[in-house]
Amino acid sequence: MGERRSAREFLALVTDDFIELPGPRGEQAPDGPLGWPGYGAARARAADRTGEEESVVCGTGHVEGVRAVLLAFEFGFLGGSLGRRTGDRLEAAYAYARAHRLPVVPLVATGGSRMQEGMLALTQLQRVARQSVLTRRAGLPQVAVVRDPATGGGWATLGAGADVVLALPGAQVGFAGSRVRPPDADPAAYTAEAQVAAGSADAVVPEEELRSTLGRWLRLLTAPSGDPAPVPAPLGARDLPADGWDAVRRARAAGRPRAGAYLDAYFGERVALSGDRCGGTDPEGMLCGFGTHAGRTVAYAAQTGTATRPAGYRTATRLIHLADRLGIPVLTLVDTPGAAGDAAAEGQAVGPAIADLFGAVASVRTPVSTLVIGEGGSGGALALAAPGATWATPDSYFSVIAPELAAAILKRPPAQVRLTADQLRLRPQDLAELDVIRTDEQVFPGTGDRRSEERM
């Protein structure tokens, strides 16, 4: 990290019209609630050195056109530590955000709770956590920027507790600060880059890109819509498969359009949500994020054609719950031979991860639309599919099990795999006849959509 910026210098990086909110007033004992010797003098020196009255500066400002409540920590004021007065300011700022329906942007640079105030300082984390929960319930997004350092309870509440976490390159980020870690701890594990790799933060963003990136997130997350996301038009084959094995062969073809191509064609701009917040990521198997389509925000969770790992399912669940809280419709793209079935996946609780995703899709109020763009392999694919709102492209299939595995279970020779594929009735037109998927002329040529007619 370079030279550490003050709270107000950092605010100037992201907004040009910051207006500070008035801080709570009231007398404080000279050496604080514990009568800690020299605490009052330390506070006075910190105020003289930084020009601030506390370790956090709270106010409002426009970030790329979106007005937000900004919470900027001043590390030069007693290490950006949280005390009772810090909690007062943060609570008032969160309440202001809810009253004025504004997103909250914590700009976190803190070493943790203030020792000179003892347990009264530590309990401020409970106050902050409650304010964050109330703001979440109000349907307002929280996008945190973790600076250097972001450790202790400040990271574990204002940072890691946000809906989206952006981090500065090389920033020290972790629950354990540098002076309380095990002596043999690897410093690389306590960096912004390590937190992204572990699924605890979404992206590392250089300072020069921070304003535009933060503004893009705020624009996308503050644009609710009650209408379902339209499914994309197929990018591959337009004619229907001749038989079951033809459908499988098409879906497995190396040249078939994958999730990246569909997302590029569908969205004008998009940002990626990364990590399951449980220590894992699945960048090769599940793409999640928010983007703009036809002028409005749509959330997406897209399988990439590989076996989906537990972290991928948990990241998709995280995305769907966030979209639901913010009133944003969701598009899911199904394309996987199935869930990862190796020993590592079982050790990472793949079953519960799939169960949580099934529950999320089944319970959210925001509309979810699904397009099967390739392989639909059993429950590992079905978990991402919206009941009653799933379509399929002509170069896809959906099956209770892969035809090879079905033949093996039935003790059939390899020569009967093709017959088994037909018997499974996994082609798009078979699925339409079984009322498993919906159809329309845009996605699935040659048929009418009975369910669409029933709704008219």
CSV table of C-alpha atoms in Angstrom, one decimal:
chain,number,residue,atom,x,y,z
A,1,MET,CA,0.0,0.0,0.0
A,2,GLY,CA,1.1,3.6,-0.6
A,3,GLU,CA,0.6,6.5,1.7
A,4,ARG,CA,-2.5,6.1,3.8
A,5,ARG,CA,-5.2,8.7,2.9
A,6,SER,CA,-7.2,10.6,5.6
A,7,ALA,CA,-10.9,10.0,5.8
A,8,ARG,CA,-11.7,13.3,3.9
A,9,GLU,CA,-9.0,12.6,1.3
A,10,PHE,CA,-10.6,9.3,0.6
A,11,LEU,CA,-14.1,10.8,0.5
A,12,ALA,CA,-12.8,13.2,-2.2
A,13,LEU,CA,-11.8,10.1,-4.3
A,14,VAL,CA,-15.4,9.0,-4.6
A,15,THR,CA,-17.6,12.1,-4.3
A,16,ASP,CA,-17.3,15.9,-5.1
A,17,ASP,CA,-20.2,17.1,-2.9
A,18,PHE,CA,-19.8,15.5,0.5
A,19,ILE,CA,-21.9,17.0,3.2
A,20,GLU,CA,-21.2,15.9,6.8
A,21,LEU,CA,-24.0,14.9,9.0
A,22,PRO,CA,-24.1,16.5,12.4
A,23,GLY,CA,-22.6,14.2,15.1
A,24,PRO,CA,-24.4,13.4,18.3
A,25,ARG,CA,-23.6,15.8,21.1
A,26,GLY,CA,-23.1,15.3,24.8
A,27,GLU,CA,-20.4,15.4,27.5
A,28,GLN,CA,-17.9,12.6,27.9
A,29,ALA,CA,-15.8,11.9,31.0
A,30,PRO,CA,-12.3,13.2,30.6
A,31,ASP,CA,-10.7,9.7,30.5
A,32,GLY,CA,-13.7,7.9,29.1
A,33,PRO,CA,-16.2,5.5,30.8
A,34,LEU,CA,-13.4,3.4,32.4
A,35,GLY,CA,-11.4,6.3,33.6
A,36,TRP,CA,-8.4,5.1,31.6
A,37,PRO,CA,-5.4,7.2,32.6
A,38,GLY,CA,-4.3,9.4,29.7
A,39,TYR,CA,-7.2,8.5,27.4
A,40,GLY,CA,-8.6,12.1,27.3
A,41,ALA,CA,-5.2,13.4,26.4
A,42,ALA,CA,-4.8,10.8,23.6
A,43,ARG,CA,-8.1,11.8,22.2
A,44,ALA,CA,-7.1,15.5,22.3
A,45,ARG,CA,-3.9,14.7,20.5
A,46,ALA,CA,-5.7,12.7,17.9
A,47,ALA,CA,-8.1,15.5,17.3
A,48,ASP,CA,-5.3,18.0,16.9
A,49,ARG,CA,-3.4,15.8,14.5
A,50,THR,CA,-6.4,14.8,12.2
A,51,GLY,CA,-8.8,17.7,12.7
A,52,GLU,CA,-11.6,15.3,13.5
A,53,GLU,CA,-13.7,14.8,16.6
A,54,GLU,CA,-14.0,11.1,16.2
A,55,SER,CA,-12.7,8.1,14.3
A,56,VAL,CA,-15.5,8.2,11.7
A,57,VAL,CA,-16.8,10.9,9.4
A,58,CYS,CA,-20.4,10.4,8.3
A,59,GLY,CA,-22.3,12.3,5.6
A,60,THR,CA,-23.9,12.2,2.2
A,61,GLY,CA,-22.6,12.6,-1.3
A,62,HIS,CA,-23.3,11.7,-4.9
A,63,VAL,CA,-21.2,8.8,-6.4
A,64,GLU,CA,-21.5,8.9,-10.1
A,65,GLY,CA,-24.9,10.4,-9.8
A,66,VAL,CA,-26.2,8.2,-7.0
A,67,ARG,CA,-26.7,9.9,-3.6
A,68,ALA,CA,-25.5,7.7,-0.7
A,69,VAL,CA,-24.6,7.8,3.0
A,70,LEU,CA,-20.9,7.6,3.3
A,71,LEU,CA,-19.1,6.3,6.5
A,72,ALA,CA,-15.4,7.1,6.2
A,73,PHE,CA,-13.0,6.0,9.0
A,74,GLU,CA,-10.1,8.2,10.0
A,75,PHE,CA,-7.3,5.8,10.9
A,76,GLY,CA,-5.2,8.6,12.2
A,77,PHE,CA,-7.7,9.0,15.0
A,78,LEU,CA,-6.7,6.3,17.5
A,79,GLY,CA,-6.2,3.8,14.7
A,80,GLY,CA,-9.8,4.2,13.4
A,81,SER,CA,-11.0,2.3,16.5
A,82,LEU,CA,-14.6,2.0,17.4
A,83,GLY,CA,-15.7,3.6,20.7
A,84,ARG,CA,-19.1,4.6,22.1
A,85,ARG,CA,-19.1,8.0,20.3
A,86,THR,CA,-18.2,6.1,17.0
A,87,GLY,CA,-21.2,3.9,17.6
A,88,ASP,CA,-23.4,7.0,18.1
A,89,ARG,CA,-22.3,8.5,14.8
A,90,LEU,CA,-22.7,5.2,12.9
A,91,GLU,CA,-26.2,4.6,14.4
A,92,ALA,CA,-27.3,8.1,13.5
A,93,ALA,CA,-26.0,7.8,9.9
A,94,TYR,CA,-27.7,4.4,9.3
A,95,ALA,CA,-31.0,5.9,10.6
A,96,TYR,CA,-30.6,8.8,8.2
A,97,ALA,CA,-30.1,6.4,5.3
A,98,ARG,CA,-33.3,4.6,6.1
A,99,ALA,CA,-35.3,7.8,6.6
A,100,HIS,CA,-34.1,9.1,3.2
A,101,ARG,CA,-34.0,5.8,1.4
A,102,LEU,CA,-30.3,6.0,0.6
A,103,PRO,CA,-27.7,3.2,0.1
A,104,VAL,CA,-24.9,3.0,2.6
A,105,VAL,CA,-21.2,3.0,1.7
A,106,PRO,CA,-18.8,2.2,4.6
A,107,LEU,CA,-15.2,3.2,3.8
A,108,VAL,CA,-13.5,1.0,6.3
A,109,ALA,CA,-10.0,1.7,7.8
A,110,THR,CA,-9.9,0.5,11.4
A,111,GLY,CA,-7.9,-1.5,13.8
A,112,GLY,CA,-10.9,-2.7,15.8
A,113,SER,CA,-12.5,-1.8,19.1
A,114,ARG,CA,-11.1,0.9,21.4
A,115,MET,CA,-9.4,-0.8,24.4
A,116,GLN,CA,-9.6,2.3,26.6
A,117,GLU,CA,-13.4,1.9,26.6
A,118,GLY,CA,-13.4,-1.8,27.4
A,119,MET,CA,-16.5,-3.8,26.8
A,120,LEU,CA,-18.5,-0.6,26.1
A,121,ALA,CA,-16.4,-0.3,23.0
A,122,LEU,CA,-16.8,-3.9,21.9
A,123,THR,CA,-20.6,-3.7,22.3
A,124,GLN,CA,-20.7,-1.0,19.6
A,125,LEU,CA,-20.3,-3.9,17.2
A,126,GLN,CA,-23.7,-5.1,18.2
A,127,ARG,CA,-25.1,-1.6,17.6
A,128,VAL,CA,-23.5,-1.5,14.1
A,129,ALA,CA,-24.8,-5.0,13.3
A,130,ARG,CA,-28.3,-4.1,14.3
A,131,GLN,CA,-28.2,-1.0,12.1
A,132,SER,CA,-26.9,-3.0,9.2
A,133,VAL,CA,-29.7,-5.5,9.6
A,134,LEU,CA,-32.4,-2.8,9.8
A,135,THR,CA,-31.0,-1.2,6.7
A,136,ARG,CA,-31.0,-4.6,4.9
A,137,ARG,CA,-34.6,-5.2,5.9
A,138,ALA,CA,-35.5,-1.8,4.5
A,139,GLY,CA,-34.3,-3.0,1.1
A,140,LEU,CA,-31.3,-0.6,0.9
A,141,PRO,CA,-28.0,-1.8,-0.4
A,142,GLN,CA,-24.7,-1.6,1.5
A,143,VAL,CA,-21.5,-1.5,-0.6
A,144,ALA,CA,-18.3,-1.5,1.5
A,145,VAL,CA,-14.8,-0.4,0.5
A,146,VAL,CA,-12.1,-1.9,2.7
A,147,ARG,CA,-9.0,0.2,2.9
A,148,ASP,CA,-5.8,-0.3,4.8
A,149,PRO,CA,-6.1,-1.7,7.4
A,150,ALA,CA,-9.5,-3.2,7.9
A,151,THR,CA,-9.3,-5.6,10.8
A,152,GLY,CA,-11.1,-6.6,14.0
A,153,GLY,CA,-14.8,-5.9,14.6
A,154,GLY,CA,-14.9,-3.1,12.0
A,155,TRP,CA,-14.1,-5.6,9.3
A,156,ALA,CA,-16.4,-8.2,10.7
A,157,THR,CA,-19.4,-5.8,10.8
A,158,LEU,CA,-19.2,-2.8,8.5
A,159,GLY,CA,-16.9,-4.6,6.0
A,160,ALA,CA,-17.7,-8.3,5.7
A,161,GLY,CA,-21.3,-7.6,6.7
A,162,ALA,CA,-22.0,-5.5,3.6
A,163,ASP,CA,-23.9,-6.8,0.6
A,164,VAL,CA,-20.9,-6.1,-1.7
A,165,VAL,CA,-17.3,-5.8,-0.6
A,166,LEU,CA,-14.7,-4.0,-2.7
A,167,ALA,CA,-11.1,-3.8,-1.5
A,168,LEU,CA,-8.0,-1.7,-2.3
A,169,PRO,CA,-5.0,-3.6,-3.7
A,170,GLY,CA,-2.6,-4.8,-1.1
A,171,ALA,CA,-4.8,-3.6,1.8
A,172,GLN,CA,-4.4,-5.5,5.1
A,173,VAL,CA,-7.8,-7.2,5.6
A,174,GLY,CA,-8.7,-9.8,8.3
A,175,PHE,CA,-10.3,-10.3,11.6
A,176,ALA,CA,-6.9,-10.6,13.4
A,177,GLY,CA,-4.8,-7.5,13.4
A,178,SER,CA,-1.0,-7.5,12.8
A,179,ARG,CA,-0.2,-7.5,16.5
A,180,VAL,CA,-2.5,-10.3,17.6
A,181,ARG,CA,-1.9,-12.9,14.9
A,182,PRO,CA,0.0,-16.1,15.6
A,183,PRO,CA,3.7,-15.5,15.2
A,184,ASP,CA,4.0,-17.9,12.3
A,185,ALA,CA,1.0,-16.6,10.4
A,186,ASP,CA,1.5,-16.0,6.7
A,187,PRO,CA,1.0,-12.2,6.1
A,188,ALA,CA,-0.3,-13.0,2.6
A,189,ALA,CA,-3.4,-14.5,4.2
A,190,TYR,CA,-4.4,-11.2,5.6
A,191,THR,CA,-4.7,-9.2,2.4
A,192,ALA,CA,-7.4,-7.9,0.1
A,193,GLU,CA,-6.4,-10.4,-2.5
A,194,ALA,CA,-6.6,-13.3,-0.1
A,195,GLN,CA,-10.0,-12.3,1.0
A,196,VAL,CA,-11.2,-12.2,-2.6
A,197,ALA,CA,-9.7,-15.7,-3.2
A,198,ALA,CA,-11.4,-17.0,-0.1
A,199,GLY,CA,-14.8,-15.6,-1.1
A,200,SER,CA,-15.0,-13.0,1.6
A,201,ALA,CA,-14.7,-10.0,-0.8
A,202,ASP,CA,-16.0,-9.4,-4.3
A,203,ALA,CA,-13.2,-7.6,-6.1
A,204,VAL,CA,-9.9,-5.7,-5.7
A,205,VAL,CA,-10.3,-2.3,-7.2
A,206,PRO,CA,-7.5,0.2,-7.8
A,207,GLU,CA,-8.0,3.7,-6.4
A,208,GLU,CA,-8.2,5.3,-9.8
A,209,GLU,CA,-11.1,3.0,-10.7
A,210,LEU,CA,-12.9,3.1,-7.4
A,211,ARG,CA,-15.3,6.0,-8.1
A,212,SER,CA,-16.6,4.5,-11.4
A,213,THR,CA,-16.8,1.0,-10.0
A,214,LEU,CA,-18.6,2.1,-6.9
A,215,GLY,CA,-20.9,4.2,-8.9
A,216,ARG,CA,-21.8,1.3,-11.2
A,217,TRP,CA,-22.6,-0.9,-8.2
A,218,LEU,CA,-24.8,1.8,-6.7
A,219,ARG,CA,-26.7,2.5,-9.9
A,220,LEU,CA,-27.4,-1.2,-10.4
A,221,LEU,CA,-28.4,-2.0,-6.9
A,222,THR,CA,-30.7,1.0,-6.5
A,223,ALA,CA,-32.9,0.2,-9.5
A,224,PRO,CA,-35.7,-2.2,-8.5
A,225,SER,CA,-38.2,-3.7,-11.0
A,226,GLY,CA,-41.2,-6.0,-10.5
A,227,ASP,CA,-41.2,-7.4,-14.0
A,228,PRO,CA,-39.5,-10.7,-14.8
A,229,ALA,CA,-36.3,-10.7,-16.8
A,230,PRO,CA,-36.9,-11.8,-20.4
A,231,VAL,CA,-34.9,-14.8,-21.3
A,232,PRO,CA,-32.2,-14.4,-24.0
A,233,ALA,CA,-32.6,-15.4,-27.6
A,234,PRO,CA,-30.7,-18.6,-28.5
A,235,LEU,CA,-27.2,-18.0,-29.8
A,236,GLY,CA,-26.6,-21.5,-31.2
A,237,ALA,CA,-28.7,-24.0,-33.1
A,238,ARG,CA,-32.3,-23.0,-34.2
A,239,ASP,CA,-33.6,-26.3,-35.3
A,240,LEU,CA,-34.7,-29.0,-32.8
A,241,PRO,CA,-32.7,-32.2,-32.2
A,242,ALA,CA,-33.7,-35.3,-34.1
A,243,ASP,CA,-33.4,-37.7,-31.2
A,244,GLY,CA,-32.3,-37.8,-27.6
A,245,TRP,CA,-28.6,-38.5,-28.3
A,246,ASP,CA,-28.6,-35.7,-30.9
A,247,ALA,CA,-29.7,-33.4,-28.1
A,248,VAL,CA,-26.9,-34.6,-25.8
A,249,ARG,CA,-24.3,-34.3,-28.5
A,250,ARG,CA,-25.3,-30.8,-29.3
A,251,ALA,CA,-25.3,-29.7,-25.7
A,252,ARG,CA,-21.8,-31.2,-25.2
A,253,ALA,CA,-20.4,-29.7,-28.4
A,254,ALA,CA,-17.2,-27.7,-27.7
A,255,GLY,CA,-18.3,-24.9,-30.1
A,256,ARG,CA,-21.7,-24.3,-28.5
A,257,PRO,CA,-22.3,-20.8,-27.1
A,258,ARG,CA,-21.6,-20.8,-23.3
A,259,ALA,CA,-22.6,-18.5,-20.5
A,260,GLY,CA,-20.1,-15.8,-21.2
A,261,ALA,CA,-21.4,-15.3,-24.8
A,262,TYR,CA,-25.0,-15.1,-23.5
A,263,LEU,CA,-24.1,-12.6,-20.8
A,264,ASP,CA,-22.2,-10.4,-23.2
A,265,ALA,CA,-25.1,-10.4,-25.7
A,266,TYR,CA,-27.7,-9.8,-23.0
A,267,PHE,CA,-26.2,-7.1,-20.8
A,268,GLY,CA,-25.1,-3.6,-21.7
A,269,GLU,CA,-22.9,-3.5,-18.6
A,270,ARG,CA,-22.4,-5.9,-15.7
A,271,VAL,CA,-20.5,-6.3,-12.5
A,272,ALA,CA,-19.5,-9.6,-10.9
A,273,LEU,CA,-20.5,-10.8,-7.4
A,274,SER,CA,-17.8,-13.2,-6.2
A,275,GLY,CA,-17.6,-15.7,-3.3
A,276,ASP,CA,-19.9,-17.6,-1.1
A,277,ARG,CA,-18.9,-15.8,2.2
A,278,CYS,CA,-18.1,-19.2,3.6
A,279,GLY,CA,-14.5,-19.5,2.4
A,280,GLY,CA,-15.0,-20.5,-1.2
A,281,THR,CA,-15.4,-19.4,-4.8
A,282,ASP,CA,-16.3,-21.2,-8.0
A,283,PRO,CA,-15.2,-18.9,-10.8
A,284,GLU,CA,-14.9,-21.7,-13.3
A,285,GLY,CA,-18.4,-23.1,-12.7
A,286,MET,CA,-20.8,-20.2,-11.7
A,287,LEU,CA,-20.9,-16.6,-12.8
A,288,CYS,CA,-23.0,-14.3,-10.7
A,289,GLY,CA,-23.6,-10.5,-10.7
A,290,PHE,CA,-25.8,-7.7,-11.8
A,291,GLY,CA,-26.2,-5.9,-15.1
A,292,THR,CA,-28.4,-3.7,-17.3
A,293,HIS,CA,-30.7,-5.1,-19.9
A,294,ALA,CA,-33.1,-2.9,-21.8
A,295,GLY,CA,-32.5,-0.1,-19.4
A,296,ARG,CA,-33.1,-1.9,-16.1
A,297,THR,CA,-31.2,-4.0,-13.6
A,298,VAL,CA,-31.2,-7.8,-13.8
A,299,ALA,CA,-29.3,-10.1,-11.5
A,300,TYR,CA,-27.8,-13.2,-13.0
A,301,ALA,CA,-26.4,-16.6,-12.0
A,302,ALA,CA,-25.0,-18.6,-14.8
A,303,GLN,CA,-23.5,-22.1,-14.9
A,304,THR,CA,-20.6,-22.4,-17.4
A,305,GLY,CA,-20.8,-26.0,-18.6
A,306,THR,CA,-18.6,-27.6,-15.9
A,307,ALA,CA,-19.6,-29.5,-12.8
A,308,THR,CA,-20.8,-26.9,-10.3
A,309,ARG,CA,-19.0,-26.8,-7.0
A,310,PRO,CA,-20.5,-26.1,-3.5
A,311,ALA,CA,-19.2,-22.6,-3.5
A,312,GLY,CA,-20.9,-21.9,-6.8
A,313,TYR,CA,-24.3,-23.0,-5.4
A,314,ARG,CA,-23.8,-20.9,-2.3
A,315,THR,CA,-22.7,-17.8,-4.3
A,316,ALA,CA,-25.9,-18.2,-6.5
A,317,THR,CA,-28.0,-18.4,-3.3
A,318,ARG,CA,-26.3,-15.3,-2.0
A,319,LEU,CA,-27.1,-13.5,-5.2
A,320,ILE,CA,-30.7,-14.5,-5.3
A,321,HIS,CA,-31.4,-13.5,-1.7
A,322,LEU,CA,-29.7,-10.1,-2.3
A,323,ALA,CA,-31.7,-9.5,-5.5
A,324,ASP,CA,-34.9,-10.4,-3.6
A,325,ARG,CA,-34.1,-7.9,-0.8
A,326,LEU,CA,-33.5,-5.2,-3.4
A,327,GLY,CA,-36.5,-6.0,-5.6
A,328,ILE,CA,-34.4,-6.9,-8.6
A,329,PRO,CA,-35.4,-9.7,-11.1
A,330,VAL,CA,-33.1,-12.7,-11.6
A,331,LEU,CA,-32.0,-14.5,-14.8
A,332,THR,CA,-30.4,-17.9,-14.4
A,333,LEU,CA,-28.6,-19.9,-17.1
A,334,VAL,CA,-28.5,-23.6,-16.6
A,335,ASP,CA,-25.5,-25.5,-18.1
A,336,THR,CA,-23.8,-28.2,-16.1
A,337,PRO,CA,-23.4,-32.0,-16.4
A,338,GLY,CA,-24.2,-32.0,-12.7
A,339,ALA,CA,-23.0,-31.1,-9.3
A,340,ALA,CA,-19.4,-31.9,-8.5
A,341,GLY,CA,-19.4,-35.3,-6.9
A,342,ASP,CA,-15.8,-35.7,-5.7
A,343,ALA,CA,-14.7,-36.2,-2.1
A,344,ALA,CA,-13.7,-32.5,-1.8
A,345,ALA,CA,-17.2,-31.4,-2.8
A,346,GLU,CA,-18.8,-33.7,-0.2
A,347,GLY,CA,-16.4,-32.3,2.4
A,348,GLN,CA,-17.6,-28.8,1.4
A,349,ALA,CA,-21.2,-29.8,2.0
A,350,VAL,CA,-22.4,-29.9,-1.6
A,351,GLY,CA,-25.8,-31.4,-0.5
A,352,PRO,CA,-26.7,-28.6,1.8
A,353,ALA,CA,-25.4,-26.0,-0.7
A,354,ILE,CA,-27.8,-27.4,-3.3
A,355,ALA,CA,-30.6,-27.6,-0.8
A,356,ASP,CA,-30.1,-23.9,0.1
A,357,LEU,CA,-30.3,-22.9,-3.6
A,358,PHE,CA,-33.5,-24.9,-4.1
A,359,GLY,CA,-35.0,-23.1,-1.1
A,360,ALA,CA,-33.9,-19.7,-2.3
A,361,VAL,CA,-35.4,-20.1,-5.8
A,362,ALA,CA,-38.6,-21.5,-4.3
A,363,SER,CA,-39.1,-18.8,-1.7
A,364,VAL,CA,-38.0,-15.5,-3.1
A,365,ARG,CA,-40.6,-12.9,-4.1
A,366,THR,CA,-38.7,-11.4,-6.9
A,367,PRO,CA,-39.3,-13.0,-10.3
A,368,VAL,CA,-36.8,-15.6,-11.5
A,369,SER,CA,-36.5,-16.6,-15.2
A,370,THR,CA,-34.4,-19.5,-16.4
A,371,LEU,CA,-32.9,-20.5,-19.7
A,372,VAL,CA,-31.3,-23.9,-20.2
A,373,ILE,CA,-28.4,-23.2,-22.7
A,374,GLY,CA,-26.6,-26.5,-22.6
A,375,GLU,CA,-26.5,-29.5,-20.3
A,376,GLY,CA,-29.2,-29.9,-17.7
A,377,GLY,CA,-27.7,-32.6,-15.5
A,378,SER,CA,-30.0,-33.8,-12.8
A,379,GLY,CA,-30.5,-31.9,-9.5
A,380,GLY,CA,-27.3,-30.0,-9.8
A,381,ALA,CA,-28.9,-28.2,-12.7
A,382,LEU,CA,-32.5,-28.2,-11.5
A,383,ALA,CA,-31.5,-26.2,-8.4
A,384,LEU,CA,-30.9,-23.2,-10.5
A,385,ALA,CA,-34.1,-23.5,-12.5
A,386,ALA,CA,-37.3,-21.5,-11.8
A,387,PRO,CA,-40.4,-23.6,-11.4
A,388,GLY,CA,-42.9,-22.6,-14.1
A,389,ALA,CA,-40.5,-20.1,-15.7
A,390,THR,CA,-37.9,-22.2,-17.4
A,391,TRP,CA,-37.2,-22.2,-21.1
A,392,ALA,CA,-34.6,-24.2,-23.1
A,393,THR,CA,-32.6,-23.6,-26.3
A,394,PRO,CA,-32.7,-26.0,-29.2
A,395,ASP,CA,-29.1,-27.1,-28.4
A,396,SER,CA,-29.8,-28.1,-24.8
A,397,TYR,CA,-31.2,-31.0,-22.9
A,398,PHE,CA,-32.5,-31.6,-19.3
A,399,SER,CA,-32.4,-35.0,-17.8
A,400,VAL,CA,-32.9,-36.8,-14.5
A,401,ILE,CA,-29.6,-38.4,-15.1
A,402,ALA,CA,-26.9,-38.6,-17.9
A,403,PRO,CA,-27.8,-41.3,-20.4
A,404,GLU,CA,-24.5,-43.1,-19.9
A,405,LEU,CA,-25.1,-43.3,-16.1
A,406,ALA,CA,-28.7,-44.4,-16.7
A,407,ALA,CA,-27.5,-47.2,-18.9
A,408,ALA,CA,-24.9,-48.3,-16.4
A,409,ILE,CA,-27.4,-48.4,-13.6
A,410,LEU,CA,-29.8,-50.4,-15.8
A,411,LYS,CA,-26.8,-52.7,-16.7
A,412,ARG,CA,-27.2,-52.0,-20.3
A,413,PRO,CA,-24.2,-52.2,-22.8
A,414,PRO,CA,-22.7,-49.0,-24.2
A,415,ALA,CA,-24.4,-49.7,-27.4
A,416,GLN,CA,-27.8,-48.9,-25.8
A,417,VAL,CA,-26.8,-45.4,-24.5
A,418,ARG,CA,-28.5,-43.8,-27.5
A,419,LEU,CA,-31.7,-45.8,-26.9
A,420,THR,CA,-31.6,-44.8,-23.2
A,421,ALA,CA,-31.3,-41.1,-24.2
A,422,ASP,CA,-34.5,-41.4,-26.2
A,423,GLN,CA,-36.3,-43.1,-23.4
A,424,LEU,CA,-35.3,-40.4,-20.9
A,425,ARG,CA,-37.2,-37.9,-23.1
A,426,LEU,CA,-34.7,-35.2,-22.5
A,427,ARG,CA,-35.0,-33.1,-25.7
A,428,PRO,CA,-36.4,-29.6,-25.5
A,429,GLN,CA,-39.5,-30.7,-27.4
A,430,ASP,CA,-40.0,-33.6,-25.0
A,431,LEU,CA,-39.7,-31.3,-22.1
A,432,ALA,CA,-42.3,-29.0,-23.6
A,433,GLU,CA,-44.7,-31.9,-24.0
A,434,LEU,CA,-44.2,-32.9,-20.4
A,435,ASP,CA,-44.8,-29.3,-19.3
A,436,VAL,CA,-41.3,-29.2,-17.7
A,437,ILE,CA,-40.3,-26.1,-19.7
A,438,ARG,CA,-42.1,-23.2,-21.4
A,439,THR,CA,-41.8,-22.3,-25.0
A,440,ASP,CA,-42.2,-19.4,-27.3
A,441,GLU,CA,-41.2,-18.5,-30.8
A,442,GLN,CA,-38.2,-16.4,-29.7
A,443,VAL,CA,-36.5,-19.2,-27.8
A,444,PHE,CA,-38.1,-22.4,-29.1
A,445,PRO,CA,-39.3,-22.2,-32.7
A,446,GLY,CA,-42.2,-24.2,-34.0
A,447,THR,CA,-44.4,-24.4,-31.0
A,448,GLY,CA,-46.8,-22.2,-29.1
A,449,ASP,CA,-46.6,-21.5,-25.4
A,450,ARG,CA,-49.6,-23.0,-23.7
A,451,ARG,CA,-48.8,-21.5,-20.3
A,452,SER,CA,-48.5,-18.0,-21.8
A,453,GLU,CA,-52.0,-18.5,-23.4
A,454,GLU,CA,-53.4,-19.7,-20.1
A,455,ARG,CA,-52.2,-16.4,-18.4
A,456,MET,CA,-53.8,-14.2,-21.0
